């Protein structure tokens, strides 16, 4: 037995050393906000994690396990809805630049009355520089499993293989599953047939929950990459925890005694099922002997959509304000954990790309940072002519601060949703929300918050600190212009740009 164990360890070590590049998994959860977990992300002023009631409602032990092995970000930003974040992860560009500024409806352009006429509702294109295409050039086996939502039906971006993925399973133009139940064929047998999940026919009529089916498929693709002795990039994009809020019965008993609504209980089971998927994959990597050589980047794509209360108040993201689609922190703050699956100080890849264990990083990160970070890890060259709005996270992953980074985030949403026709701009501790008000563009509005003192965005300081408000507004406009932003239009179809003159007059008065 001892000889067998030593032989297995030697084989594992040889397999790790033989690889030209480390493995990479982006584990993306749909509609998961920063508070939808038992792992506390929010911190006090000293940077220590603080638990809130929602952390005691959810059960995510494997997120806790992953965080012990790496770095969690207390302040990580995504766009406030799905497709813009997914395009930003793929391109390293802000939505203002790639122009997919709203969620993509599969069948048609879902531009609303005052939205920009030429927003990019068709999504990513075959010729776009993307993360999987960069990694494919480095010899990676590029694998897509789960939700895509990169483009509308019939578009180039609808098909993940057009974007650099060698293998694509269960992804299309749809943004939500027709059903989570294998018994329902994930929408083909029962549920919403327009949102039926493709490529999973082998599970139809079984009791295999969608989250589990995707996990089985992902692990099988990892096995194939190992058999081919190729490094892999796995983009594991769960449909969970997006609506419909269907009960994952594997975990329903944990919530039976709660007085919360059926939808809230179902959402909690979706969270727990997603977390089990993470744990199953971590265990699988370990069983293959490649955990030391695999980096996991765990991420949400927008703020929480938990069915726990009003969308613009303090409910699904409490103590933060708002939820998915809103301009407040609860609409755009997401969980982010980055870790080597099995820390090993002697592993050559971990020496080159060290990640602190059990660290909490309070400096700002964004979805645009994913591409430059993983390109650095894989040794991929981004063309000098290609504009990247993100910044590499390598220094932050050591647990230290990075004074070279801009602590800024621009979230531009020229559409109608829970928050409508706004730009949110954060710079350091300050945050400005600008409302274009296209029905009456001569009367825009703005809010100013100091998030260090008021993380719940309860007190607008624009009238008390007009100098700061104007300064933030000027910086916001510069970034919008530099990134090529599209703007709402008024009733007559004329573009509505930020009106700084209005506020210069208003604040002087």
Short mmCIF file of C-alpha atoms in Angstrom, two decimals:
data_model
loop_
_atom_site.label_atom_id
_atom_site.label_comp_id
_atom_site.label_asym_id
_atom_site.label_seq_id
_atom_site.Cartn_x
_atom_site.Cartn_y
_atom_site.Cartn_z
CA UNK A 1 0.00 0.00 0.00
CA UNK A 2 2.84 2.39 0.89
CA UNK A 3 4.53 1.79 -2.48
CA UNK A 4 1.25 2.39 -4.31
CA UNK A 5 0.77 5.70 -2.46
CA UNK A 6 4.31 6.85 -3.21
CA UNK A 7 3.91 5.86 -6.86
CA UNK A 8 0.66 7.81 -7.11
CA UNK A 9 2.26 10.89 -5.60
CA UNK A 10 5.20 10.66 -8.01
CA UNK A 11 2.84 10.30 -10.97
CA UNK A 12 0.85 13.30 -9.80
CA UNK A 13 4.03 15.35 -9.38
CA UNK A 14 5.28 14.34 -12.83
CA UNK A 15 1.91 15.26 -14.39
CA UNK A 16 2.03 18.70 -12.78
CA UNK A 17 5.63 19.36 -13.77
CA UNK A 18 5.03 18.20 -17.37
CA UNK A 19 2.29 20.76 -18.05
CA UNK A 20 3.32 23.88 -19.91
CA UNK A 21 0.66 26.03 -18.26
CA UNK A 22 -1.55 25.85 -15.16
CA UNK A 23 -5.21 24.94 -15.45
CA UNK A 24 -7.80 27.68 -15.05
CA UNK A 25 -11.45 27.49 -13.98
CA UNK A 26 -13.76 30.50 -14.04
CA UNK A 27 -16.68 29.40 -11.89
CA UNK A 28 -19.44 31.91 -12.68
CA UNK A 29 -22.75 31.98 -10.80
CA UNK A 30 -25.74 33.69 -12.38
CA UNK A 31 -27.49 36.41 -10.34
CA UNK A 32 -25.45 35.76 -7.20
CA UNK A 33 -24.83 38.86 -5.15
CA UNK A 34 -22.25 39.46 -2.47
CA UNK A 35 -24.65 38.58 0.37
CA UNK A 36 -26.02 35.30 -1.06
CA UNK A 37 -23.59 33.16 0.94
CA UNK A 38 -22.61 32.01 4.41
CA UNK A 39 -19.15 33.40 3.69
CA UNK A 40 -18.96 37.05 4.83
CA UNK A 41 -17.43 39.36 2.24
CA UNK A 42 -18.25 42.77 3.72
CA UNK A 43 -15.71 44.15 6.16
CA UNK A 44 -15.37 46.72 8.90
CA UNK A 45 -13.06 49.72 8.57
CA UNK A 46 -10.09 47.60 9.63
CA UNK A 47 -10.74 45.11 6.83
CA UNK A 48 -12.12 42.33 9.04
CA UNK A 49 -15.07 40.28 7.70
CA UNK A 50 -18.41 41.06 9.33
CA UNK A 51 -21.34 38.63 9.46
CA UNK A 52 -24.88 39.80 8.75
CA UNK A 53 -28.20 37.95 9.02
CA UNK A 54 -28.14 36.85 5.38
CA UNK A 55 -24.82 35.07 5.99
CA UNK A 56 -26.62 32.92 8.56
CA UNK A 57 -29.48 32.11 6.15
CA UNK A 58 -27.37 30.58 3.37
CA UNK A 59 -25.20 27.43 3.43
CA UNK A 60 -22.04 27.59 1.32
CA UNK A 61 -19.35 25.53 3.09
CA UNK A 62 -17.36 25.00 -0.11
CA UNK A 63 -17.11 28.72 -0.75
CA UNK A 64 -15.76 28.94 2.79
CA UNK A 65 -13.29 26.16 1.97
CA UNK A 66 -12.14 27.91 -1.20
CA UNK A 67 -11.74 31.23 0.64
CA UNK A 68 -9.48 29.55 3.22
CA UNK A 69 -7.18 28.61 0.36
CA UNK A 70 -7.07 31.98 -1.36
CA UNK A 71 -8.23 35.60 -1.49
CA UNK A 72 -11.77 36.93 -1.26
CA UNK A 73 -12.55 40.46 -2.40
CA UNK A 74 -14.75 42.59 -0.18
CA UNK A 75 -15.43 45.03 -3.01
CA UNK A 76 -15.69 43.40 -6.41
CA UNK A 77 -17.84 44.99 -9.09
CA UNK A 78 -19.77 43.61 -12.04
CA UNK A 79 -22.31 45.23 -14.33
CA UNK A 80 -25.82 45.26 -12.85
CA UNK A 81 -27.23 42.73 -15.35
CA UNK A 82 -25.95 39.56 -16.99
CA UNK A 83 -24.87 39.98 -20.63
CA UNK A 84 -22.76 43.12 -20.06
CA UNK A 85 -20.74 41.35 -17.33
CA UNK A 86 -20.26 38.23 -19.43
CA UNK A 87 -19.01 40.28 -22.36
CA UNK A 88 -16.66 42.15 -20.01
CA UNK A 89 -15.23 38.89 -18.64
CA UNK A 90 -14.62 37.67 -22.17
CA UNK A 91 -13.10 40.93 -23.50
CA UNK A 92 -11.57 42.78 -20.52
CA UNK A 93 -13.55 45.82 -21.65
CA UNK A 94 -16.19 47.87 -19.92
CA UNK A 95 -19.75 47.77 -21.23
CA UNK A 96 -19.33 51.38 -22.29
CA UNK A 97 -16.76 50.16 -24.80
CA UNK A 98 -18.22 46.88 -26.06
CA UNK A 99 -21.71 48.47 -26.07
CA UNK A 100 -23.59 45.43 -24.76
CA UNK A 101 -25.02 47.62 -22.04
CA UNK A 102 -28.20 45.64 -21.30
CA UNK A 103 -29.20 42.00 -20.95
CA UNK A 104 -29.69 40.33 -24.32
CA UNK A 105 -33.13 39.02 -25.22
CA UNK A 106 -32.67 35.91 -27.33
CA UNK A 107 -35.34 36.59 -29.93
CA UNK A 108 -35.18 40.33 -30.62
CA UNK A 109 -33.76 43.73 -29.74
CA UNK A 110 -35.06 44.64 -26.29
CA UNK A 111 -34.24 48.32 -26.62
CA UNK A 112 -36.70 50.35 -24.57
CA UNK A 113 -38.25 53.72 -25.44
CA UNK A 114 -35.28 55.90 -24.52
CA UNK A 115 -32.44 53.39 -24.88
CA UNK A 116 -29.60 53.95 -27.39
CA UNK A 117 -30.61 52.95 -30.91
CA UNK A 118 -27.32 51.22 -31.71
CA UNK A 119 -26.55 49.40 -28.48
CA UNK A 120 -24.92 46.01 -29.13
CA UNK A 121 -27.88 43.69 -28.61
CA UNK A 122 -26.38 41.04 -30.92
CA UNK A 123 -23.45 40.61 -28.53
CA UNK A 124 -19.93 39.33 -29.13
CA UNK A 125 -18.59 38.71 -32.65
CA UNK A 126 -16.38 36.02 -34.15
CA UNK A 127 -13.52 38.46 -34.69
CA UNK A 128 -13.55 39.84 -31.13
CA UNK A 129 -10.49 39.26 -29.00
CA UNK A 130 -11.69 37.02 -26.18
CA UNK A 131 -10.22 35.29 -23.15
CA UNK A 132 -10.68 31.74 -24.50
CA UNK A 133 -9.13 32.74 -27.83
CA UNK A 134 -6.06 34.11 -26.03
CA UNK A 135 -5.73 30.93 -24.01
CA UNK A 136 -6.34 28.69 -26.99
CA UNK A 137 -3.27 30.21 -28.62
CA UNK A 138 -1.31 29.18 -25.52
CA UNK A 139 -2.24 25.55 -26.04
CA UNK A 140 -5.21 25.40 -23.70
CA UNK A 141 -8.18 23.13 -24.21
CA UNK A 142 -10.93 25.72 -23.92
CA UNK A 143 -14.20 24.41 -22.48
CA UNK A 144 -17.56 26.11 -22.01
CA UNK A 145 -20.18 24.46 -19.79
CA UNK A 146 -23.47 26.13 -18.87
CA UNK A 147 -25.01 29.48 -19.59
CA UNK A 148 -23.52 31.53 -22.44
CA UNK A 149 -25.79 34.52 -23.15
CA UNK A 150 -23.06 36.18 -25.23
CA UNK A 151 -25.32 36.96 -28.18
CA UNK A 152 -28.88 36.87 -29.49
CA UNK A 153 -30.45 34.02 -31.46
CA UNK A 154 -28.84 33.68 -34.87
CA UNK A 155 -25.92 35.94 -33.98
CA UNK A 156 -22.25 34.99 -34.10
CA UNK A 157 -22.02 35.26 -30.33
CA UNK A 158 -24.81 32.75 -29.77
CA UNK A 159 -22.34 29.93 -30.48
CA UNK A 160 -19.48 29.76 -27.91
CA UNK A 161 -17.24 27.98 -30.44
CA UNK A 162 -17.22 31.22 -32.46
CA UNK A 163 -15.57 32.95 -29.51
CA UNK A 164 -12.63 30.60 -28.96
CA UNK A 165 -14.16 27.67 -27.09
CA UNK A 166 -13.14 24.27 -28.44
CA UNK A 167 -15.91 22.51 -26.48
CA UNK A 168 -19.30 24.02 -25.65
CA UNK A 169 -22.06 22.31 -23.66
CA UNK A 170 -25.48 23.69 -22.66
CA UNK A 171 -24.88 27.27 -23.79
CA UNK A 172 -26.89 29.32 -26.28
CA UNK A 173 -28.62 32.69 -26.53
CA UNK A 174 -30.90 32.02 -23.55
CA UNK A 175 -30.39 33.81 -20.26
CA UNK A 176 -32.47 31.59 -18.00
CA UNK A 177 -33.28 27.86 -17.98
CA UNK A 178 -36.65 26.56 -19.11
CA UNK A 179 -36.52 24.34 -16.04
CA UNK A 180 -33.93 23.06 -13.58
CA UNK A 181 -35.51 19.60 -13.51
CA UNK A 182 -34.21 16.65 -15.51
CA UNK A 183 -37.72 15.21 -15.27
CA UNK A 184 -38.83 18.24 -17.30
CA UNK A 185 -35.98 17.94 -19.80
CA UNK A 186 -34.71 21.33 -18.59
CA UNK A 187 -37.61 22.93 -20.49
CA UNK A 188 -37.99 20.58 -23.44
CA UNK A 189 -40.61 18.36 -21.74
CA UNK A 190 -42.18 20.82 -19.31
CA UNK A 191 -41.48 24.41 -18.34
CA UNK A 192 -40.54 27.16 -20.78
CA UNK A 193 -39.60 25.59 -24.13
CA UNK A 194 -38.26 28.91 -25.43
CA UNK A 195 -35.59 28.69 -22.73
CA UNK A 196 -34.89 24.96 -22.88
CA UNK A 197 -31.26 24.14 -22.08
CA UNK A 198 -29.53 22.37 -25.00
CA UNK A 199 -27.11 19.40 -25.14
CA UNK A 200 -28.31 17.55 -22.03
CA UNK A 201 -30.68 15.01 -23.58
CA UNK A 202 -29.02 12.11 -21.75
CA UNK A 203 -30.45 13.47 -18.47
CA UNK A 204 -34.01 14.03 -19.74
CA UNK A 205 -36.57 12.15 -17.69
CA UNK A 206 -34.14 11.60 -14.82
CA UNK A 207 -34.08 13.32 -11.43
CA UNK A 208 -30.75 15.00 -12.24
CA UNK A 209 -30.99 18.64 -11.24
CA UNK A 210 -29.52 21.03 -13.83
CA UNK A 211 -26.71 22.16 -11.52
CA UNK A 212 -25.66 18.56 -11.00
CA UNK A 213 -25.85 17.70 -14.72
CA UNK A 214 -23.55 20.61 -15.58
CA UNK A 215 -21.10 19.53 -12.88
CA UNK A 216 -20.98 15.97 -14.23
CA UNK A 217 -20.34 17.31 -17.73
CA UNK A 218 -17.63 19.69 -16.53
CA UNK A 219 -15.77 16.98 -14.63
CA UNK A 220 -15.93 14.72 -17.67
CA UNK A 221 -14.34 17.45 -19.79
CA UNK A 222 -11.59 17.87 -17.20
CA UNK A 223 -10.95 14.13 -17.45
CA UNK A 224 -10.64 14.43 -21.22
CA UNK A 225 -8.15 17.31 -20.99
CA UNK A 226 -6.04 15.33 -18.51
CA UNK A 227 -6.13 12.31 -20.82
CA UNK A 228 -4.91 14.52 -23.67
CA UNK A 229 -2.22 15.97 -21.37
CA UNK A 230 -3.33 19.49 -22.18
CA UNK A 231 -3.86 22.41 -19.81
CA UNK A 232 -7.50 23.42 -19.72
CA UNK A 233 -9.49 26.60 -19.38
CA UNK A 234 -12.95 25.73 -18.08
CA UNK A 235 -15.60 28.43 -18.12
CA UNK A 236 -18.13 26.85 -15.74
CA UNK A 237 -21.16 29.12 -16.00
CA UNK A 238 -24.07 27.88 -13.90
CA UNK A 239 -27.65 28.81 -14.73
CA UNK A 240 -28.19 28.81 -10.99
CA UNK A 241 -29.24 30.89 -9.23
CA UNK A 242 -31.31 32.64 -11.91
CA UNK A 243 -35.11 32.54 -11.99
CA UNK A 244 -37.19 30.29 -12.14
CA UNK A 245 -36.81 29.71 -8.41
CA UNK A 246 -37.32 25.93 -8.47
CA UNK A 247 -36.56 23.86 -5.41
CA UNK A 248 -33.42 21.74 -5.48
CA UNK A 249 -34.92 18.93 -3.42
CA UNK A 250 -31.50 17.64 -2.38
CA UNK A 251 -31.39 20.52 0.12
CA UNK A 252 -35.05 21.41 0.78
CA UNK A 253 -35.05 19.89 4.27
CA UNK A 254 -32.58 22.51 5.43
CA UNK A 255 -35.18 25.27 5.00
CA UNK A 256 -38.48 23.60 5.89
CA UNK A 257 -38.80 25.27 9.28
CA UNK A 258 -38.22 28.77 7.93
CA UNK A 259 -41.06 31.26 7.68
CA UNK A 260 -39.61 32.74 4.50
CA UNK A 261 -41.51 32.41 1.22
CA UNK A 262 -41.34 29.31 -0.97
CA UNK A 263 -39.38 31.31 -3.55
CA UNK A 264 -36.86 32.40 -0.92
CA UNK A 265 -36.42 28.80 0.24
CA UNK A 266 -36.04 27.62 -3.35
CA UNK A 267 -33.42 30.29 -3.99
CA UNK A 268 -31.50 29.12 -0.94
CA UNK A 269 -31.48 25.54 -2.29
CA UNK A 270 -30.18 26.84 -5.62
CA UNK A 271 -27.34 28.53 -3.74
CA UNK A 272 -26.56 25.36 -1.79
CA UNK A 273 -26.63 23.24 -4.95
CA UNK A 274 -24.23 25.61 -6.66
CA UNK A 275 -21.93 25.37 -3.65
CA UNK A 276 -22.04 21.56 -3.78
CA UNK A 277 -20.99 21.79 -7.43
CA UNK A 278 -17.97 23.83 -6.40
CA UNK A 279 -17.04 21.29 -3.76
CA UNK A 280 -17.53 18.34 -6.11
CA UNK A 281 -15.24 19.93 -8.67
CA UNK A 282 -12.58 20.75 -6.09
CA UNK A 283 -12.67 17.14 -4.90
CA UNK A 284 -12.46 15.87 -8.48
CA UNK A 285 -9.39 17.98 -9.20
CA UNK A 286 -7.78 16.60 -6.06
CA UNK A 287 -8.58 13.00 -7.03
CA UNK A 288 -6.87 13.55 -10.40
CA UNK A 289 -3.77 14.95 -8.74
CA UNK A 290 -4.04 18.34 -10.47
CA UNK A 291 -5.51 20.51 -7.70
CA UNK A 292 -2.13 22.15 -7.01
CA UNK A 293 -1.93 23.13 -10.66
CA UNK A 294 -5.44 24.57 -11.01
CA UNK A 295 -6.52 28.12 -10.24
CA UNK A 296 -10.20 28.73 -9.52
CA UNK A 297 -11.75 32.16 -9.98
CA UNK A 298 -15.21 32.16 -8.35
CA UNK A 299 -17.44 35.03 -9.42
CA UNK A 300 -21.00 36.36 -9.64
CA UNK A 301 -22.19 38.20 -12.77
CA UNK A 302 -24.36 40.89 -11.16
CA UNK A 303 -26.04 41.78 -7.91
CA UNK A 304 -28.42 39.49 -6.08
CA UNK A 305 -31.87 38.64 -7.37
CA UNK A 306 -32.90 36.81 -4.21
CA UNK A 307 -36.70 37.01 -3.74
CA UNK A 308 -36.51 38.64 -0.33
CA UNK A 309 -38.08 42.06 -0.74
CA UNK A 310 -38.13 45.33 -2.63
CA UNK A 311 -35.59 45.87 -5.39
CA UNK A 312 -34.34 49.33 -4.41
CA UNK A 313 -34.36 49.00 -0.66
CA UNK A 314 -32.59 46.82 1.91
CA UNK A 315 -33.62 43.24 1.31
CA UNK A 316 -31.71 40.69 -0.78
CA UNK A 317 -28.38 42.50 -0.31
CA UNK A 318 -28.80 43.95 3.18
CA UNK A 319 -27.01 45.84 4.64
CA UNK A 320 -26.28 47.06 1.09
CA UNK A 321 -29.02 48.80 -0.83
CA UNK A 322 -30.66 47.45 -3.99
CA UNK A 323 -30.44 44.28 -6.01
CA UNK A 324 -29.85 43.13 -9.60
CA UNK A 325 -30.49 45.90 -12.11
CA UNK A 326 -30.23 48.71 -9.57
CA UNK A 327 -27.70 51.52 -9.45
CA UNK A 328 -26.91 50.90 -5.79
CA UNK A 329 -24.17 48.69 -4.37
CA UNK A 330 -26.45 45.68 -4.04
CA UNK A 331 -26.99 45.77 -7.80
CA UNK A 332 -23.33 45.54 -8.77
CA UNK A 333 -21.31 44.08 -5.87
CA UNK A 334 -20.59 40.37 -6.37
CA UNK A 335 -18.65 37.62 -4.59
CA UNK A 336 -15.15 36.96 -5.88
CA UNK A 337 -12.73 34.34 -4.58
CA UNK A 338 -9.46 33.46 -6.29
CA UNK A 339 -7.47 30.49 -5.07
CA UNK A 340 -5.22 27.64 -6.05
CA UNK A 341 -7.40 24.60 -5.47
CA UNK A 342 -4.69 23.05 -3.29
CA UNK A 343 -2.06 25.49 -2.04
CA UNK A 344 1.49 24.21 -2.34
CA UNK A 345 4.45 26.49 -1.66
CA UNK A 346 6.72 24.25 -3.78
CA UNK A 347 4.51 24.19 -6.87
CA UNK A 348 6.22 26.01 -9.75
CA UNK A 349 3.06 27.76 -10.92
CA UNK A 350 2.17 28.93 -7.44
CA UNK A 351 5.69 30.30 -7.03
CA UNK A 352 5.24 32.32 -10.24
CA UNK A 353 1.71 33.43 -9.38
CA UNK A 354 1.38 33.42 -5.58
CA UNK A 355 -2.03 33.68 -3.94
CA UNK A 356 -2.29 34.39 -0.22
CA UNK A 357 -4.24 31.87 1.86
CA UNK A 358 -7.26 33.01 3.85
CA UNK A 359 -6.80 36.66 2.89
CA UNK A 360 -9.40 39.40 2.50
CA UNK A 361 -8.62 42.02 -0.12
CA UNK A 362 -10.40 45.35 0.40
CA UNK A 363 -9.08 47.09 -2.70
CA UNK A 364 -11.52 47.32 -5.62
CA UNK A 365 -11.62 44.65 -8.31
CA UNK A 366 -13.91 44.37 -11.35
CA UNK A 367 -15.06 41.86 -13.96
CA UNK A 368 -12.84 43.66 -16.49
CA UNK A 369 -9.81 42.50 -14.47
CA UNK A 370 -10.42 38.81 -15.23
CA UNK A 371 -8.95 38.81 -18.75
CA UNK A 372 -5.68 40.65 -18.00
CA UNK A 373 -5.18 38.62 -14.81
CA UNK A 374 -5.60 35.24 -16.50
CA UNK A 375 -3.61 36.34 -19.55
CA UNK A 376 -0.70 37.09 -17.21
CA UNK A 377 -1.07 33.72 -15.51
CA UNK A 378 -1.02 31.89 -18.85
CA UNK A 379 1.71 34.00 -20.41
CA UNK A 380 -0.67 35.20 -23.13
CA UNK A 381 0.15 38.40 -25.00
CA UNK A 382 -2.57 41.02 -25.35
CA UNK A 383 -1.93 43.16 -28.46
CA UNK A 384 -0.71 46.66 -27.61
CA UNK A 385 -3.40 48.10 -29.89
CA UNK A 386 -6.22 46.39 -27.98
CA UNK A 387 -7.87 48.58 -25.32
CA UNK A 388 -8.29 46.77 -22.00
CA UNK A 389 -10.29 48.55 -19.29
CA UNK A 390 -9.38 46.06 -16.58
CA UNK A 391 -6.19 45.80 -14.60
CA UNK A 392 -4.29 42.69 -13.54
CA UNK A 393 -4.96 41.42 -10.02
CA UNK A 394 -1.63 39.66 -9.47
CA UNK A 395 -0.35 42.05 -6.78
CA UNK A 396 -3.69 42.10 -4.97
CA UNK A 397 -3.70 38.30 -4.84
CA UNK A 398 -0.64 38.38 -2.59
CA UNK A 399 -2.92 40.00 0.00
CA UNK A 400 -1.16 43.36 -0.30
CA UNK A 401 -2.41 46.65 -1.72
CA UNK A 402 -1.44 47.81 -5.19
CA UNK A 403 -0.82 51.58 -5.32
CA UNK A 404 -0.54 51.48 -9.12
CA UNK A 405 -4.22 50.60 -9.55
CA UNK A 406 -6.97 53.11 -10.18
CA UNK A 407 -9.60 52.51 -7.52
CA UNK A 408 -12.40 53.42 -9.90
CA UNK A 409 -15.45 51.73 -11.35
CA UNK A 410 -17.80 53.05 -14.04
CA UNK A 411 -21.15 51.32 -14.52
CA UNK A 412 -23.16 52.80 -17.39
CA UNK A 413 -26.77 51.70 -17.91
CA UNK A 414 -28.63 53.78 -20.54
CA UNK A 415 -31.72 51.55 -20.33
CA UNK A 416 -34.85 51.00 -18.25
CA UNK A 417 -34.76 48.45 -15.43
CA UNK A 418 -34.97 48.56 -11.64
CA UNK A 419 -32.59 51.47 -11.96
CA UNK A 420 -33.10 53.41 -15.18
CA UNK A 421 -30.95 55.54 -17.48
CA UNK A 422 -28.06 56.05 -15.09
CA UNK A 423 -24.31 56.07 -14.78
CA UNK A 424 -22.75 55.05 -11.47
CA UNK A 425 -19.16 56.15 -10.94
CA UNK A 426 -16.98 55.18 -7.98
CA UNK A 427 -13.63 56.80 -7.24
CA UNK A 428 -11.99 55.86 -3.96
CA UNK A 429 -14.56 56.15 -1.18
CA UNK A 430 -16.88 58.35 -3.23
CA UNK A 431 -19.71 57.29 -5.50
CA UNK A 432 -21.78 59.42 -7.87
CA UNK A 433 -25.02 58.25 -9.47
CA UNK A 434 -26.13 60.35 -12.45
CA UNK A 435 -29.70 60.09 -13.81
CA UNK A 436 -30.24 61.20 -17.41
CA UNK A 437 -34.02 61.49 -17.01
CA UNK A 438 -34.64 61.29 -20.78
CA UNK A 439 -38.33 62.20 -20.40
CA UNK A 440 -37.15 65.60 -19.12
CA UNK A 441 -33.45 65.81 -20.08
CA UNK A 442 -33.31 69.44 -19.05
CA UNK A 443 -33.72 68.25 -15.45
CA UNK A 444 -31.17 65.50 -14.73
CA UNK A 445 -30.44 64.40 -11.20
CA UNK A 446 -27.48 63.07 -9.25
CA UNK A 447 -26.67 61.47 -5.91
CA UNK A 448 -23.36 61.54 -4.06
CA UNK A 449 -22.36 59.04 -1.39
CA UNK A 450 -19.32 58.50 0.78
CA UNK A 451 -19.21 54.71 0.93
CA UNK A 452 -16.60 54.64 3.70
CA UNK A 453 -19.00 56.45 6.02
CA UNK A 454 -22.28 55.36 4.43
CA UNK A 455 -21.95 51.91 2.79
CA UNK A 456 -25.73 51.56 2.73
CA UNK A 457 -26.14 54.68 0.55
CA UNK A 458 -28.65 56.34 2.83
CA UNK A 459 -27.44 59.95 2.76
CA UNK A 460 -27.09 61.95 -0.45
CA UNK A 461 -24.26 64.48 -0.02
CA UNK A 462 -24.49 66.25 -3.37
CA UNK A 463 -26.09 69.41 -1.95
CA UNK A 464 -23.79 69.43 1.10
CA UNK A 465 -20.64 68.87 -0.96
CA UNK A 466 -21.28 70.38 -4.41
CA UNK A 467 -17.57 70.80 -5.16
CA UNK A 468 -17.00 67.06 -4.79
CA UNK A 469 -20.13 66.27 -6.79
CA UNK A 470 -18.98 68.44 -9.70
CA UNK A 471 -15.48 66.99 -9.53
CA UNK A 472 -16.87 63.44 -9.68
CA UNK A 473 -19.20 64.39 -12.51
CA UNK A 474 -16.32 65.78 -14.58
CA UNK A 475 -14.27 62.63 -14.03
CA UNK A 476 -17.28 60.48 -14.94
CA UNK A 477 -17.76 62.34 -18.22
CA UNK A 478 -14.10 61.92 -19.16
CA UNK A 479 -14.30 58.16 -18.64
CA UNK A 480 -17.55 57.87 -20.57
CA UNK A 481 -16.04 59.69 -23.53
CA UNK A 482 -12.75 57.79 -23.40
CA UNK A 483 -14.61 54.47 -23.48
CA UNK A 484 -16.97 55.51 -26.28
CA UNK A 485 -20.21 55.42 -24.31
CA UNK A 486 -23.63 55.39 -25.95
CA UNK A 487 -26.31 57.54 -24.34
CA UNK A 488 -30.09 57.48 -23.91
CA UNK A 489 -32.24 59.47 -26.31
CA UNK A 490 -35.11 61.84 -25.57
CA UNK A 491 -38.68 61.65 -26.88
CA UNK A 492 -37.58 63.08 -30.22
CA UNK A 493 -34.70 60.65 -30.58
CA UNK A 494 -31.92 63.11 -29.74
CA UNK A 495 -28.98 61.84 -27.72
CA UNK A 496 -29.01 62.84 -24.04
CA UNK A 497 -25.49 63.41 -22.70
CA UNK A 498 -24.48 64.37 -19.16
CA UNK A 499 -25.49 67.96 -18.51
CA UNK A 500 -22.76 69.40 -16.32
CA UNK A 501 -23.91 72.99 -16.96
CA UNK A 502 -27.18 72.23 -15.18
CA UNK A 503 -25.36 71.20 -12.01
CA UNK A 504 -22.85 74.03 -12.17
CA UNK A 505 -25.81 76.40 -12.09
CA UNK A 506 -27.77 74.39 -9.55
CA UNK A 507 -24.93 74.02 -7.07
CA UNK A 508 -23.87 77.69 -7.38
CA UNK A 509 -27.40 78.72 -6.51
#
